[in-house]
mmCIF file of C-alpha atoms and ligand atoms in Angstrom:
data_model
loop_
_atom_site.group_PDB
_atom_site.id
_atom_site.type_symbol
_atom_site.label_atom_id
_atom_site.label_comp_id
_atom_site.label_asym_id
_atom_site.label_seq_id
_atom_site.Cartn_x
_atom_site.Cartn_y
_atom_site.Cartn_z
ATOM 1 C CA MET C 1 -25.706 -81.816 143.957
ATOM 2 C CA SER C 2 -27.659 -78.874 145.832
ATOM 3 C CA LYS C 3 -27.020 -78.839 149.398
ATOM 4 C CA THR C 4 -27.552 -76.510 152.381
ATOM 5 C CA LEU C 5 -24.999 -76.108 155.307
ATOM 6 C CA PRO C 6 -24.524 -73.803 158.285
ATOM 7 C CA LEU C 7 -22.884 -70.676 157.239
ATOM 8 C CA ASP C 8 -19.794 -70.896 159.750
ATOM 9 C CA LYS C 9 -19.389 -74.585 158.408
ATOM 10 C CA ILE C 10 -19.382 -73.174 154.944
ATOM 11 C CA LEU C 11 -16.848 -70.588 155.630
ATOM 12 C CA GLN C 12 -14.587 -73.197 157.709
ATOM 13 C CA SER C 13 -14.640 -75.227 154.642
ATOM 14 C CA GLN C 14 -13.431 -72.284 152.617
ATOM 15 C CA GLY C 15 -10.245 -71.927 154.722
ATOM 16 C CA PHE C 16 -11.097 -69.180 156.811
ATOM 17 C CA GLY C 17 -10.296 -70.681 160.153
ATOM 18 C CA THR C 18 -11.899 -72.993 162.723
ATOM 19 C CA ARG C 19 -15.727 -72.970 162.933
ATOM 20 C CA LYS C 20 -15.582 -70.957 166.185
ATOM 21 C CA TRP C 21 -13.550 -68.206 164.551
ATOM 22 C CA CYS C 22 -15.820 -68.274 161.480
ATOM 23 C CA ALA C 23 -18.912 -67.842 163.736
ATOM 24 C CA GLU C 24 -17.393 -64.788 165.242
ATOM 25 C CA LEU C 25 -16.606 -63.427 161.718
ATOM 26 C CA ILE C 26 -20.177 -63.918 160.728
ATOM 27 C CA GLU C 27 -21.669 -62.535 164.065
ATOM 28 C CA ASP C 28 -19.457 -59.510 163.917
ATOM 29 C CA GLY C 29 -21.145 -58.708 160.290
ATOM 30 C CA GLU C 30 -17.967 -59.348 158.157
ATOM 31 C CA VAL C 31 -19.694 -61.894 155.842
ATOM 32 C CA CYS C 32 -22.177 -61.380 153.160
ATOM 33 C CA VAL C 33 -24.232 -64.161 151.503
ATOM 34 C CA ASN C 34 -25.181 -63.393 147.693
ATOM 35 C CA GLY C 35 -24.871 -59.790 148.647
ATOM 36 C CA ALA C 36 -26.289 -59.381 152.044
ATOM 37 C CA VAL C 37 -25.071 -59.259 155.522
ATOM 38 C CA VAL C 38 -26.077 -62.417 157.378
ATOM 39 C CA THR C 39 -25.031 -62.424 161.104
ATOM 40 C CA ASP C 40 -26.630 -65.675 162.123
ATOM 41 C CA SER C 41 -23.521 -68.134 162.189
ATOM 42 C CA GLY C 42 -26.021 -71.263 162.063
ATOM 43 C CA ALA C 43 -27.931 -70.018 159.219
ATOM 44 C CA ARG C 44 -28.478 -72.775 156.559
ATOM 45 C CA VAL C 45 -27.326 -71.636 153.163
ATOM 46 C CA ALA C 46 -27.388 -73.251 149.737
ATOM 47 C CA THR C 47 -23.919 -73.848 148.352
ATOM 48 C CA ASP C 48 -24.926 -73.987 144.807
ATOM 49 C CA GLY C 49 -23.708 -70.756 143.282
ATOM 50 C CA LEU C 50 -23.022 -69.372 146.425
ATOM 51 C CA GLN C 51 -21.267 -66.036 146.251
ATOM 52 C CA LEU C 52 -19.694 -64.981 149.820
ATOM 53 C CA THR C 53 -18.102 -61.723 150.621
ATOM 54 C CA VAL C 54 -15.674 -61.934 153.673
ATOM 55 C CA TYR C 55 -14.076 -58.597 154.781
ATOM 56 C CA GLY C 56 -15.470 -56.936 151.560
ATOM 57 C CA GLU C 57 -13.721 -59.436 149.431
ATOM 58 C CA ALA C 58 -15.673 -61.655 146.777
ATOM 59 C CA TRP C 59 -15.199 -65.323 147.545
ATOM 60 C CA PRO C 60 -17.257 -67.608 145.353
ATOM 61 C CA TYR C 61 -18.152 -70.995 147.212
ATOM 62 C CA ARG C 62 -16.005 -73.953 145.744
ATOM 63 C CA GLU C 63 -16.375 -77.424 147.340
ATOM 64 C CA ARG C 64 -13.233 -78.206 145.703
ATOM 65 C CA VAL C 65 -10.186 -76.017 144.142
ATOM 66 C CA TYR C 66 -8.002 -77.005 141.141
ATOM 67 C CA ILE C 67 -5.362 -74.449 140.672
ATOM 68 C CA ALA C 68 -2.481 -74.009 138.363
ATOM 69 C CA LEU C 69 0.496 -72.074 139.409
ATOM 70 C CA ASN C 70 3.460 -70.910 137.407
ATOM 71 C CA LYS C 71 6.069 -72.042 139.940
ATOM 72 C CA PRO C 72 9.127 -69.681 140.323
ATOM 73 C CA SER C 73 12.506 -71.244 141.251
ATOM 74 C CA ASN C 74 13.519 -71.413 144.799
ATOM 75 C CA TYR C 75 10.313 -72.905 146.053
ATOM 76 C CA GLU C 76 9.746 -76.331 147.304
ATOM 77 C CA CYS C 77 6.662 -78.702 146.515
ATOM 78 C CA SER C 78 6.438 -80.248 149.770
ATOM 79 C CA ARG C 79 3.999 -79.058 152.423
ATOM 80 C CA LYS C 80 6.853 -79.123 154.916
ATOM 81 C CA ALA C 81 9.198 -77.275 153.368
ATOM 82 C CA SER C 82 12.988 -76.952 154.507
ATOM 83 C CA HIS C 83 15.432 -75.273 152.804
ATOM 84 C CA HIS C 84 13.288 -73.217 150.486
ATOM 85 C CA PRO C 85 9.685 -71.634 151.169
ATOM 86 C CA GLY C 86 6.924 -73.772 150.063
ATOM 87 C CA VAL C 87 4.693 -72.922 147.171
ATOM 88 C CA LEU C 88 1.575 -72.711 149.281
ATOM 89 C CA LYS C 89 3.267 -69.427 150.482
ATOM 90 C CA LEU C 90 2.407 -68.051 146.744
ATOM 91 C CA LEU C 91 -1.396 -68.456 147.380
ATOM 92 C CA PRO C 92 -3.955 -66.947 149.577
ATOM 93 C CA GLU C 93 -3.661 -68.577 153.113
ATOM 94 C CA GLN C 94 -7.118 -69.864 153.032
ATOM 95 C CA PHE C 95 -5.857 -72.595 150.473
ATOM 96 C CA ASP C 96 -3.133 -73.973 153.182
ATOM 97 C CA ARG C 97 -5.911 -74.107 155.636
ATOM 98 C CA ARG C 98 -8.104 -76.163 153.660
ATOM 99 C CA ASP C 99 -5.470 -78.723 152.846
ATOM 100 C CA VAL C 100 -4.499 -77.738 149.394
ATOM 101 C CA GLN C 101 -1.411 -79.804 148.146
ATOM 102 C CA PRO C 102 0.931 -79.959 144.929
ATOM 103 C CA VAL C 103 -0.044 -82.704 142.607
ATOM 104 C CA GLY C 104 3.122 -84.403 142.184
ATOM 105 C CA ARG C 105 6.463 -82.532 142.832
ATOM 106 C CA LEU C 106 8.739 -80.149 140.674
ATOM 107 C CA ASP C 107 12.202 -79.726 142.025
ATOM 108 C CA HIS C 108 13.065 -76.439 143.802
ATOM 109 C CA ASP C 109 14.853 -75.137 140.969
ATOM 110 C CA THR C 110 12.288 -76.249 138.343
ATOM 111 C CA THR C 111 9.831 -73.614 137.003
ATOM 112 C CA GLY C 112 6.458 -73.874 135.113
ATOM 113 C CA LEU C 113 3.193 -75.360 135.419
ATOM 114 C CA LEU C 114 2.240 -76.827 138.813
ATOM 115 C CA LEU C 115 -1.190 -78.146 139.633
ATOM 116 C CA MET C 116 -2.602 -77.822 143.258
ATOM 117 C CA SER C 117 -5.856 -78.963 144.551
ATOM 118 C CA ASP C 118 -7.591 -80.235 147.836
ATOM 119 C CA ASP C 119 -9.399 -82.874 145.988
ATOM 120 C CA GLY C 120 -7.701 -86.268 147.111
ATOM 121 C CA PRO C 121 -8.995 -88.603 144.595
ATOM 122 C CA PHE C 122 -7.848 -86.078 141.838
ATOM 123 C CA ILE C 123 -4.373 -85.681 143.105
ATOM 124 C CA HIS C 124 -4.205 -89.519 143.464
ATOM 125 C CA ARG C 125 -5.401 -89.882 139.678
ATOM 126 C CA GLN C 126 -3.036 -87.175 138.500
ATOM 127 C CA SER C 127 -0.121 -88.688 140.215
ATOM 128 C CA SER C 128 -0.796 -92.279 139.655
ATOM 129 C CA PRO C 129 1.932 -93.908 137.000
ATOM 130 C CA LYS C 130 -1.216 -95.734 135.752
ATOM 131 C CA HIS C 131 -2.908 -92.506 134.801
ATOM 132 C CA HIS C 132 0.047 -91.720 132.099
ATOM 133 C CA VAL C 133 -0.895 -87.848 131.717
ATOM 134 C CA PRO C 134 2.169 -86.690 129.611
ATOM 135 C CA LYS C 135 4.162 -84.116 130.985
ATOM 136 C CA ILE C 136 6.202 -81.527 128.620
ATOM 137 C CA TYR C 137 9.544 -80.300 129.817
ATOM 138 C CA VAL C 138 11.762 -77.753 128.378
ATOM 139 C CA ALA C 139 15.490 -78.157 129.427
ATOM 140 C CA THR C 140 18.466 -75.793 128.920
ATOM 141 C CA THR C 141 21.289 -77.863 128.528
ATOM 142 C CA HIS C 142 25.084 -77.233 129.326
ATOM 143 C CA GLU C 143 26.374 -78.912 126.133
ATOM 144 C CA PRO C 144 24.779 -78.411 122.786
ATOM 145 C CA VAL C 145 21.921 -80.638 121.769
ATOM 146 C CA THR C 146 22.650 -83.063 119.140
ATOM 147 C CA ALA C 147 20.682 -85.544 117.091
ATOM 148 C CA ALA C 148 22.478 -88.454 119.205
ATOM 149 C CA LEU C 149 21.239 -86.946 122.245
ATOM 150 C CA VAL C 150 17.547 -87.120 121.163
ATOM 151 C CA GLU C 151 17.905 -90.480 119.655
ATOM 152 C CA GLN C 152 19.314 -91.828 122.811
ATOM 153 C CA LEU C 153 16.548 -90.114 124.966
ATOM 154 C CA LEU C 154 13.855 -91.643 122.575
ATOM 155 C CA LYS C 155 15.703 -95.296 122.690
ATOM 156 C CA GLY C 156 15.874 -95.053 126.395
ATOM 157 C CA VAL C 157 18.379 -94.613 129.352
ATOM 158 C CA LYS C 158 19.023 -96.781 132.214
ATOM 159 C CA LEU C 159 19.292 -95.026 135.461
ATOM 160 C CA THR C 160 20.764 -96.257 138.725
ATOM 161 C CA ASP C 161 17.945 -97.561 141.288
ATOM 162 C CA GLU C 162 15.355 -97.851 138.098
ATOM 163 C CA PRO C 163 14.779 -101.420 137.057
ATOM 164 C CA GLU C 164 13.807 -100.392 133.903
ATOM 165 C CA THR C 165 15.123 -98.288 131.113
ATOM 166 C CA LEU C 166 13.390 -94.862 130.913
ATOM 167 C CA THR C 167 12.342 -93.606 127.398
ATOM 168 C CA ALA C 168 11.108 -90.155 126.586
ATOM 169 C CA VAL C 169 7.591 -90.346 124.928
ATOM 170 C CA SER C 170 8.861 -87.717 122.280
ATOM 171 C CA CYS C 171 11.675 -85.254 122.229
ATOM 172 C CA ARG C 172 12.898 -82.655 119.944
ATOM 173 C CA GLN C 173 15.609 -80.096 119.650
ATOM 174 C CA LEU C 174 14.308 -76.474 120.149
ATOM 175 C CA ALA C 175 17.516 -74.537 120.131
ATOM 176 C CA GLU C 176 21.400 -75.229 120.448
ATOM 177 C CA HIS C 177 21.191 -75.559 124.109
ATOM 178 C CA GLU C 178 17.074 -76.187 124.476
ATOM 179 C CA ILE C 179 15.271 -79.487 124.270
ATOM 180 C CA GLU C 180 11.698 -80.472 124.703
ATOM 181 C CA ILE C 181 11.109 -83.927 126.332
ATOM 182 C CA VAL C 182 7.846 -85.496 126.823
ATOM 183 C CA LEU C 183 7.717 -87.974 129.995
ATOM 184 C CA ALA C 184 4.824 -90.284 130.786
ATOM 185 C CA GLU C 185 6.024 -90.954 134.266
ATOM 186 C CA GLY C 186 7.411 -88.776 137.093
ATOM 187 C CA LYS C 187 10.332 -90.380 138.635
ATOM 188 C CA TYR C 188 12.566 -88.467 141.052
ATOM 189 C CA HIS C 189 14.706 -85.870 139.242
ATOM 190 C CA GLN C 190 13.798 -87.760 135.871
ATOM 191 C CA VAL C 191 14.584 -85.231 133.315
ATOM 192 C CA LYS C 192 18.011 -84.249 134.884
ATOM 193 C CA ARG C 193 18.968 -87.790 135.411
ATOM 194 C CA MET C 194 17.977 -88.864 131.799
ATOM 195 C CA LEU C 195 20.033 -85.927 130.472
ATOM 196 C CA VAL C 196 23.047 -86.945 132.588
ATOM 197 C CA ALA C 197 22.701 -90.476 131.705
ATOM 198 C CA ALA C 198 22.459 -89.555 127.930
ATOM 199 C CA GLY C 199 25.879 -87.556 128.214
ATOM 200 C CA ASN C 200 24.576 -84.034 128.909
ATOM 201 C CA HIS C 201 23.535 -81.665 131.648
ATOM 202 C CA CYS C 202 20.411 -79.749 132.776
ATOM 203 C CA VAL C 203 21.097 -76.044 133.279
ATOM 204 C CA SER C 204 17.363 -75.255 133.941
ATOM 205 C CA LEU C 205 14.217 -76.779 133.717
ATOM 206 C CA ARG C 206 10.422 -75.830 133.153
ATOM 207 C CA ARG C 207 7.477 -77.800 132.706
ATOM 208 C CA ALA C 208 5.303 -76.091 129.832
ATOM 209 C CA GLN C 209 2.522 -78.539 129.667
ATOM 210 C CA ILE C 210 0.567 -81.352 131.332
ATOM 211 C CA GLY C 211 -1.547 -83.500 129.225
ATOM 212 C CA LEU C 212 -3.183 -81.043 126.837
ATOM 213 C CA LEU C 213 -3.141 -77.983 129.299
ATOM 214 C CA LYS C 214 -0.498 -75.433 128.175
ATOM 215 C CA LEU C 215 0.972 -73.122 130.729
ATOM 216 C CA ASP C 216 1.469 -70.541 127.892
ATOM 217 C CA ASP C 217 -2.299 -70.638 127.289
ATOM 218 C CA LEU C 218 -3.042 -69.679 131.091
ATOM 219 C CA LYS C 219 -1.145 -66.564 130.599
ATOM 220 C CA LEU C 220 0.401 -66.562 134.089
ATOM 221 C CA ALA C 221 3.516 -64.508 134.910
ATOM 222 C CA VAL C 222 5.794 -66.299 136.986
ATOM 223 C CA GLY C 223 4.468 -66.705 140.602
ATOM 224 C CA GLU C 224 1.077 -66.333 139.575
ATOM 225 C CA TRP C 225 -1.980 -68.723 139.608
ATOM 226 C CA CYS C 226 -5.447 -69.040 138.496
ATOM 227 C CA TYR C 227 -8.235 -71.565 139.086
ATOM 228 C CA LEU C 228 -8.947 -74.186 136.558
ATOM 229 C CA GLY C 229 -12.542 -74.739 135.389
ATOM 230 C CA ASP C 230 -14.180 -77.882 133.862
ATOM 231 C CA ALA C 231 -12.614 -76.886 130.244
ATOM 232 C CA GLU C 232 -8.996 -76.828 131.424
ATOM 233 C CA LEU C 233 -9.606 -80.024 133.851
ATOM 234 C CA ALA C 234 -10.866 -81.863 130.706
ATOM 235 C CA LEU C 235 -7.534 -81.179 129.216
ATOM 236 C CA LEU C 236 -5.917 -83.256 132.043
ATOM 237 C CA LYS C 237 -7.195 -86.407 130.854
ATOM 238 C CA PRO C 238 -4.819 -89.205 129.732
ATOM 239 C CA VAL C 239 -4.185 -89.038 126.019
HETATM 240 N N1 URA X 301 12.250 -83.915 136.134
HETATM 241 C C1 URA X 301 13.199 -83.462 136.880
HETATM 242 O O1 URA X 301 14.529 -83.697 136.926
HETATM 243 N N2 URA X 301 12.983 -82.338 137.593
HETATM 244 C C2 URA X 301 11.718 -82.026 137.977
HETATM 245 O O2 URA X 301 11.314 -81.143 138.656
HETATM 246 C C3 URA X 301 10.655 -82.397 137.091
HETATM 247 C C4 URA X 301 11.258 -83.424 136.249
#
């Protein structure tokens, strides 16, 4: 829905700092609205299709952001990272200020597709076990992958602390030491623990796909991110 808001408030919502800081930025002539400098910090501006320029850099207005990151190893998914830097360090600082958060978690040594957003209901939906968006992982294993391993993961394995047997939605061997595992839920260290329970061991793990959204299609180098538009978000529906 089209709405107008004071310019300093708009800038604050985009993660440029406190409202006071944003007002000063505007009064200093650092902000263009649809190509023209505006120095009145309280000017009401329509948010629909709004093209901001801040410090000479284009910044299209987004009410909410939906981001895909090709997560590198050695980054933590928590907002309060302790042993490794947090994934927010890989994004422009505006995102941290507007409370962008990882959608679910990957272990610090897991790489691949990580969604991030500042849309609470979206994060909740995507992380909810009821939502059942399948996640596709590719694991490199210590021992060779065997037909028995694939069968075991499909039949289900029992993990300590988990009341129910956990099964892979699907599973297939990709190479001698590589297996693709599709999971419907996201329990703590699930892929690694399932592989151990089935008699193997994970050497490295990458998330290749969430729902129908494939990391390869996004053409992101490791550590790169992009915005997700409506077409990509539609691929994240439960299947
Ligand atoms: N399963 C794991 O073991 N680790 C992850 O990071 C994701 C799924």
